[in-house]
Coordinates of N, CA and C and ligand atoms in Angstrom, one line a residue:
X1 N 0.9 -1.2 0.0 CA 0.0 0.0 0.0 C 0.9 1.3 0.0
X2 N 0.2 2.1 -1.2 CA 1.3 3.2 -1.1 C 0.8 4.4 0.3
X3 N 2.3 5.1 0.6 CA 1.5 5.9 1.7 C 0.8 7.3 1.2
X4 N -0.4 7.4 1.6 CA -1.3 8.3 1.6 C -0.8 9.9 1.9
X5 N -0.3 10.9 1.4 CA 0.0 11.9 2.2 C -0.5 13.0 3.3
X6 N -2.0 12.5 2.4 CA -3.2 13.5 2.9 C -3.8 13.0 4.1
X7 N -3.8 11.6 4.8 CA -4.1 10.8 5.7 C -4.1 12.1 7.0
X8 N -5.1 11.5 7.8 CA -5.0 12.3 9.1 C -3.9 12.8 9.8
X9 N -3.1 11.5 10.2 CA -1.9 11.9 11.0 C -0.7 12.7 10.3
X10 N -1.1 12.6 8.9 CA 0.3 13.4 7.8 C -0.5 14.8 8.1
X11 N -2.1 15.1 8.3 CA -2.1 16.4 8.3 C -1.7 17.2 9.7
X12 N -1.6 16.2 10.8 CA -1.3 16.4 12.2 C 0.1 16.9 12.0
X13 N 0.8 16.3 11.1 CA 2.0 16.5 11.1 C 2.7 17.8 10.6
X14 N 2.2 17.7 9.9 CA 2.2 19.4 9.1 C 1.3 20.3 9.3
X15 N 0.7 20.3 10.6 CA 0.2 21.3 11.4 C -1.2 21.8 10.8
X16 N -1.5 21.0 9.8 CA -3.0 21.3 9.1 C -4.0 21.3 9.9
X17 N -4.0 20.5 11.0 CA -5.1 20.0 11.9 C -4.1 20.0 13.6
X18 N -5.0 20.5 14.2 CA -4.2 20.8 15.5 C -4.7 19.2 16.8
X19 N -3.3 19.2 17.4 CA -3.1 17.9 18.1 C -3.1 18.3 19.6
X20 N -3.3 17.4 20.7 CA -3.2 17.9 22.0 C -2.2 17.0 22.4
X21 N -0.5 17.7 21.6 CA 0.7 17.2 21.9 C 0.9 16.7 23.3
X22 N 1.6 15.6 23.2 CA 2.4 15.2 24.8 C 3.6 14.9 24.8
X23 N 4.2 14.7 23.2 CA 6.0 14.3 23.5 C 5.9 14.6 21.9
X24 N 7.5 15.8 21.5 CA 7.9 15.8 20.6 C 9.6 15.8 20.2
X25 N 9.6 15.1 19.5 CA 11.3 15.2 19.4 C 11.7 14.9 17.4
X26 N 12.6 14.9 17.3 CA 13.0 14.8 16.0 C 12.5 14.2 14.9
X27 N 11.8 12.9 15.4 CA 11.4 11.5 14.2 C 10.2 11.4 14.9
X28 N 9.8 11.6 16.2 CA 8.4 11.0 16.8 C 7.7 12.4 17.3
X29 N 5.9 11.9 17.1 CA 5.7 13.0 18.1 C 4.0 11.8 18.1
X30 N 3.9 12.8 19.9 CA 2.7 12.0 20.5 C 1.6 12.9 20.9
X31 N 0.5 12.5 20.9 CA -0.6 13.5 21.3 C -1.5 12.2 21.4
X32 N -2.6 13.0 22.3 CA -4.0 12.5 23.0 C -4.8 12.1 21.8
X33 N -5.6 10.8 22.0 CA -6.2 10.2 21.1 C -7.9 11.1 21.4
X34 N -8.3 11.5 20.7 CA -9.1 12.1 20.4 C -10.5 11.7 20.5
X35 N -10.3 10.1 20.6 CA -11.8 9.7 21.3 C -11.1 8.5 22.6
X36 N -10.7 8.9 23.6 CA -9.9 8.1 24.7 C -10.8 7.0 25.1
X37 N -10.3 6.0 25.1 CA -10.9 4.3 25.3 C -10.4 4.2 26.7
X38 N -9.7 4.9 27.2 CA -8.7 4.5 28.6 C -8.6 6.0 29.4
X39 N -8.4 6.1 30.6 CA -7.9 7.4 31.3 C -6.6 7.7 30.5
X40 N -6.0 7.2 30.0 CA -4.8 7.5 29.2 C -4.6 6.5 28.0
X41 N -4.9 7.5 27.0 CA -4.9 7.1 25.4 C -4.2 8.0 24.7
X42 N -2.7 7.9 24.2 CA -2.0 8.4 23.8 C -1.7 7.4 22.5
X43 N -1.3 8.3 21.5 CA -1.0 7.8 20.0 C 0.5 8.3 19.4
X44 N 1.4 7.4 19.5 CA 2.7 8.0 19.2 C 3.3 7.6 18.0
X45 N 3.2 8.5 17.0 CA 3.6 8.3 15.3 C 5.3 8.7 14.9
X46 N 5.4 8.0 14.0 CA 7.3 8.2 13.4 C 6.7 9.7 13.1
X47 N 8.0 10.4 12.8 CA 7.6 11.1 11.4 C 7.7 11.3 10.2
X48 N 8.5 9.9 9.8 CA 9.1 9.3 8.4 C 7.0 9.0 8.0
X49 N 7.7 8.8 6.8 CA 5.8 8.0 5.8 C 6.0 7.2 5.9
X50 N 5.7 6.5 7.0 CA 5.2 4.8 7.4 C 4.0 4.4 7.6
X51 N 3.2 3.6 6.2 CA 1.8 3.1 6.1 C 1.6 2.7 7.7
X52 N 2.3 1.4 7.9 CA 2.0 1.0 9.0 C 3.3 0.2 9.9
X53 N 2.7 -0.7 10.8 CA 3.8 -1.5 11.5 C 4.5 -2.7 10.3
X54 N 3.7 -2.9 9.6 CA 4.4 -4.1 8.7 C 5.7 -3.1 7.7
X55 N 5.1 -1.5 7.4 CA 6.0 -0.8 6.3 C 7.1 -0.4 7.6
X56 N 6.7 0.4 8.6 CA 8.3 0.5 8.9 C 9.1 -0.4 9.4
X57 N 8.7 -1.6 10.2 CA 9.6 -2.4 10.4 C 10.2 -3.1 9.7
X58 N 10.2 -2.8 8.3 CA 10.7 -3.3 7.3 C 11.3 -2.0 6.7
X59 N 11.3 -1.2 6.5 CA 11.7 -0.2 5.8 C 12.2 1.4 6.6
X60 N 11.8 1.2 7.8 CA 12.4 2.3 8.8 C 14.3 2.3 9.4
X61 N 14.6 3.4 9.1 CA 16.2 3.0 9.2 C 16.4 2.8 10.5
X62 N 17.4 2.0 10.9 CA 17.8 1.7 12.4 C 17.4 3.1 13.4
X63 N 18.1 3.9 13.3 CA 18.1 5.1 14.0 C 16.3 5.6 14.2
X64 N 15.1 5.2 13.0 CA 14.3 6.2 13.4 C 13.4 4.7 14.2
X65 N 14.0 3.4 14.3 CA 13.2 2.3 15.3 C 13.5 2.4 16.2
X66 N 14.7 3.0 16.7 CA 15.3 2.7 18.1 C 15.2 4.1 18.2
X67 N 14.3 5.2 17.9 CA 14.2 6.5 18.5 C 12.6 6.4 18.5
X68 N 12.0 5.7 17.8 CA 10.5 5.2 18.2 C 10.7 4.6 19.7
X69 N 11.2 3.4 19.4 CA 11.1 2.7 20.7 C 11.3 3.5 21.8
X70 N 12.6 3.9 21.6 CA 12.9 4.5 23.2 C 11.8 5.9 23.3
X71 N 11.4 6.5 22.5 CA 10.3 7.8 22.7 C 9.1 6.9 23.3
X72 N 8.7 5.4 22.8 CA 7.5 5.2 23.4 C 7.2 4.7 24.9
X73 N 8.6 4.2 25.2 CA 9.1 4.1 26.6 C 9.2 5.0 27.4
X74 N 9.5 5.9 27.1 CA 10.0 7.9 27.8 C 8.4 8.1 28.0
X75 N 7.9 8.1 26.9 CA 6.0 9.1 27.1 C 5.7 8.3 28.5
X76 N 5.9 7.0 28.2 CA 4.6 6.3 29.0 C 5.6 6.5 30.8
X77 N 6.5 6.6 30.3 CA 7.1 6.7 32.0 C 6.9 8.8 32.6
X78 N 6.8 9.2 31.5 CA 6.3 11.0 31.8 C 5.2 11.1 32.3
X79 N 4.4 10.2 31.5 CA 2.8 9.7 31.7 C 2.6 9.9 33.2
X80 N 3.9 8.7 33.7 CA 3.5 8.7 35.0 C 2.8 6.3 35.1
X81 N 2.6 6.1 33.8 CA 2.1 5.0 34.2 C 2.9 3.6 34.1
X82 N 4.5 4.3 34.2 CA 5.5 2.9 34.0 C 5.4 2.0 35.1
X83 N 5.2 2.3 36.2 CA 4.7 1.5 37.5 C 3.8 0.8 37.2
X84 N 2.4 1.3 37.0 CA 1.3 0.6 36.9 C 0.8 -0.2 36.2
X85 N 1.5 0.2 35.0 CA 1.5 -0.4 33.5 C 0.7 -0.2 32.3
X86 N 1.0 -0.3 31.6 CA -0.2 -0.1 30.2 C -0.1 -1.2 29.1
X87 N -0.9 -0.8 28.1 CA -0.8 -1.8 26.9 C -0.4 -0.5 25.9
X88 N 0.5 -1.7 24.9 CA 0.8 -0.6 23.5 C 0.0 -1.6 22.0
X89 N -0.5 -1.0 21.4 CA -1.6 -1.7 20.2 C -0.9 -1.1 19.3
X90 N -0.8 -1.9 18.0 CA -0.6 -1.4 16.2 C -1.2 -2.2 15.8
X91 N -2.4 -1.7 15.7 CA -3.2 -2.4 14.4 C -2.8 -2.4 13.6
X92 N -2.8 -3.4 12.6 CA -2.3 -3.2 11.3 C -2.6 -3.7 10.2
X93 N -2.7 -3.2 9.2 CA -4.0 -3.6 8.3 C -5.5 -4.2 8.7
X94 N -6.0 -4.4 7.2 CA -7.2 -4.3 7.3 C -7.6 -5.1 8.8
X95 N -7.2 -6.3 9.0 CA -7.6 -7.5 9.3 C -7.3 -7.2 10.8
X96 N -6.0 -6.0 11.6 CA -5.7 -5.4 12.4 C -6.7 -4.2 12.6
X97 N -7.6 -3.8 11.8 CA -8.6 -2.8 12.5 C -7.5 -1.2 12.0
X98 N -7.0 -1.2 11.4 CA -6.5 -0.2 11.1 C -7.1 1.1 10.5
X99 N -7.5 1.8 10.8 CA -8.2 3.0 10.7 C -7.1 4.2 9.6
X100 N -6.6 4.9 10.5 CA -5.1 5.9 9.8 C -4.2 5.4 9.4
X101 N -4.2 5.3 7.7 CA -2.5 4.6 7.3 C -1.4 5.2 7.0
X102 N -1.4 5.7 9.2 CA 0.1 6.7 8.7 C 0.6 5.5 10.4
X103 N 1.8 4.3 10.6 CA 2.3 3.9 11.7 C 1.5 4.7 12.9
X104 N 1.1 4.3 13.9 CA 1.0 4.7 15.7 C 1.0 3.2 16.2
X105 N 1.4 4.2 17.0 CA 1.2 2.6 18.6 C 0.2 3.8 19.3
X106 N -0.7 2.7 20.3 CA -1.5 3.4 21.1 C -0.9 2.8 22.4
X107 N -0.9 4.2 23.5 CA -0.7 3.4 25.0 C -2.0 4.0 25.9
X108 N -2.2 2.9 26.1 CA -3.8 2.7 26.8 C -3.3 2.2 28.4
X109 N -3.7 3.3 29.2 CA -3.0 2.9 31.0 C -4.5 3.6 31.9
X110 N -3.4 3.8 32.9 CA -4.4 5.1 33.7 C -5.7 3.8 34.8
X111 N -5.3 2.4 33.9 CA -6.4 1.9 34.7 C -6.5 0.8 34.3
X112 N -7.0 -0.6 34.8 CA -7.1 -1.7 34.0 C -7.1 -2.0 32.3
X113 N -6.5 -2.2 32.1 CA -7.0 -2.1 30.2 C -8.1 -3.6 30.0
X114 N -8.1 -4.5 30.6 CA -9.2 -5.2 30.2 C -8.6 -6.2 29.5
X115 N -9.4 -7.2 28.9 CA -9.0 -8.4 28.0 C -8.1 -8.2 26.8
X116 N -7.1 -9.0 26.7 CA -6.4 -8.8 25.8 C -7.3 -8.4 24.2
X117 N -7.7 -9.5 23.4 CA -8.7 -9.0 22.9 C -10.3 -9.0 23.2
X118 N -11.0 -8.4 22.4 CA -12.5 -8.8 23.0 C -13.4 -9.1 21.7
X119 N -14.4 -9.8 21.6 CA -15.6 -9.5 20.4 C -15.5 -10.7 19.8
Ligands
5GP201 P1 -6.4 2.8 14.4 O1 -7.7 2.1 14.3 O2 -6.0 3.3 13.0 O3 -5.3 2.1 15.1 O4 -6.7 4.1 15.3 C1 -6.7 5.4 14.9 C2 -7.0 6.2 16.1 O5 -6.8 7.6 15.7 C3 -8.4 6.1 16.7 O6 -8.2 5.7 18.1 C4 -9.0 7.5 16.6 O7 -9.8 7.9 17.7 C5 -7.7 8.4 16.4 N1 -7.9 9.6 15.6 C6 -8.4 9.6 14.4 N2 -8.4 10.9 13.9 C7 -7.9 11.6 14.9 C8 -7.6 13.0 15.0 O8 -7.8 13.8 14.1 N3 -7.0 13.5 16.1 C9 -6.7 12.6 17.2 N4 -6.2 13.1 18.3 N5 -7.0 11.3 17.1 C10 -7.5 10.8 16.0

């Protein structure tokens, strides 16, 4: 799938559409999920054009996986909920429930998250 430019999170990115930032740095940035499933629903995106989890882990350069990772580690301990714990989601494709085809992980804390999957 090619990546979409116009996709939601590309317009987040380029400031078309305003975000309720929580972590920004060079390749990642994170903001508040806009319909929260959890006391804490955060959405942390590259900022390379990565369709999804299958396109950048295959195609993301070392430096911008290991600056994902470690940013999605940093939010959730700012957060406040590295003690208590959370879950991190990437849907991915259709079959994943994938909604925006621009990469996020979701961390979902603040409170029990519930059954691994459900439905
Ligand atoms: P997906 O199903 O693709 O993993 O999830 C996409 C997520 O993006 C959903 O949880 C949805 O609520 C969130 N979302 C979609 N559009 C926007 C938006 O414009 N702003 C914010 N903050 N979240 C959005």
């Amino acid at each position: 799938m090619a990546y979409d430019p116009d996709n939601i999170f590309a317009r987040i990115l380029n400031g078309e559409i305003p975000c309720d930032k929580v972590y920004e740095d060079d390749q990642v940035l994170a903001f508040n999920d806009h319909n929260p499933q959890r006391p804490v629903h955060v959405l942390v995106i590259p900022k390379g054009e990565y369709v999804s989890f299958d396109d950048f882990s295959a195609n993301a350069s070392e430096a911008e996986i290991a600056a994902f990772t470690r940013a999605v580690g940093r939010i959730a301990r700012d957060l406040g909920i590295a003690e208590t714990g959370y879950r991190l989601l990437a849907n991915t494709g259709p079959h994943g429930g994938q909604e925006v085809p621009h990469y996020h992980v979701h961390i979902f804390g603040g409170a029990p998250v519930g059954p691994m999957v459900s439905g």
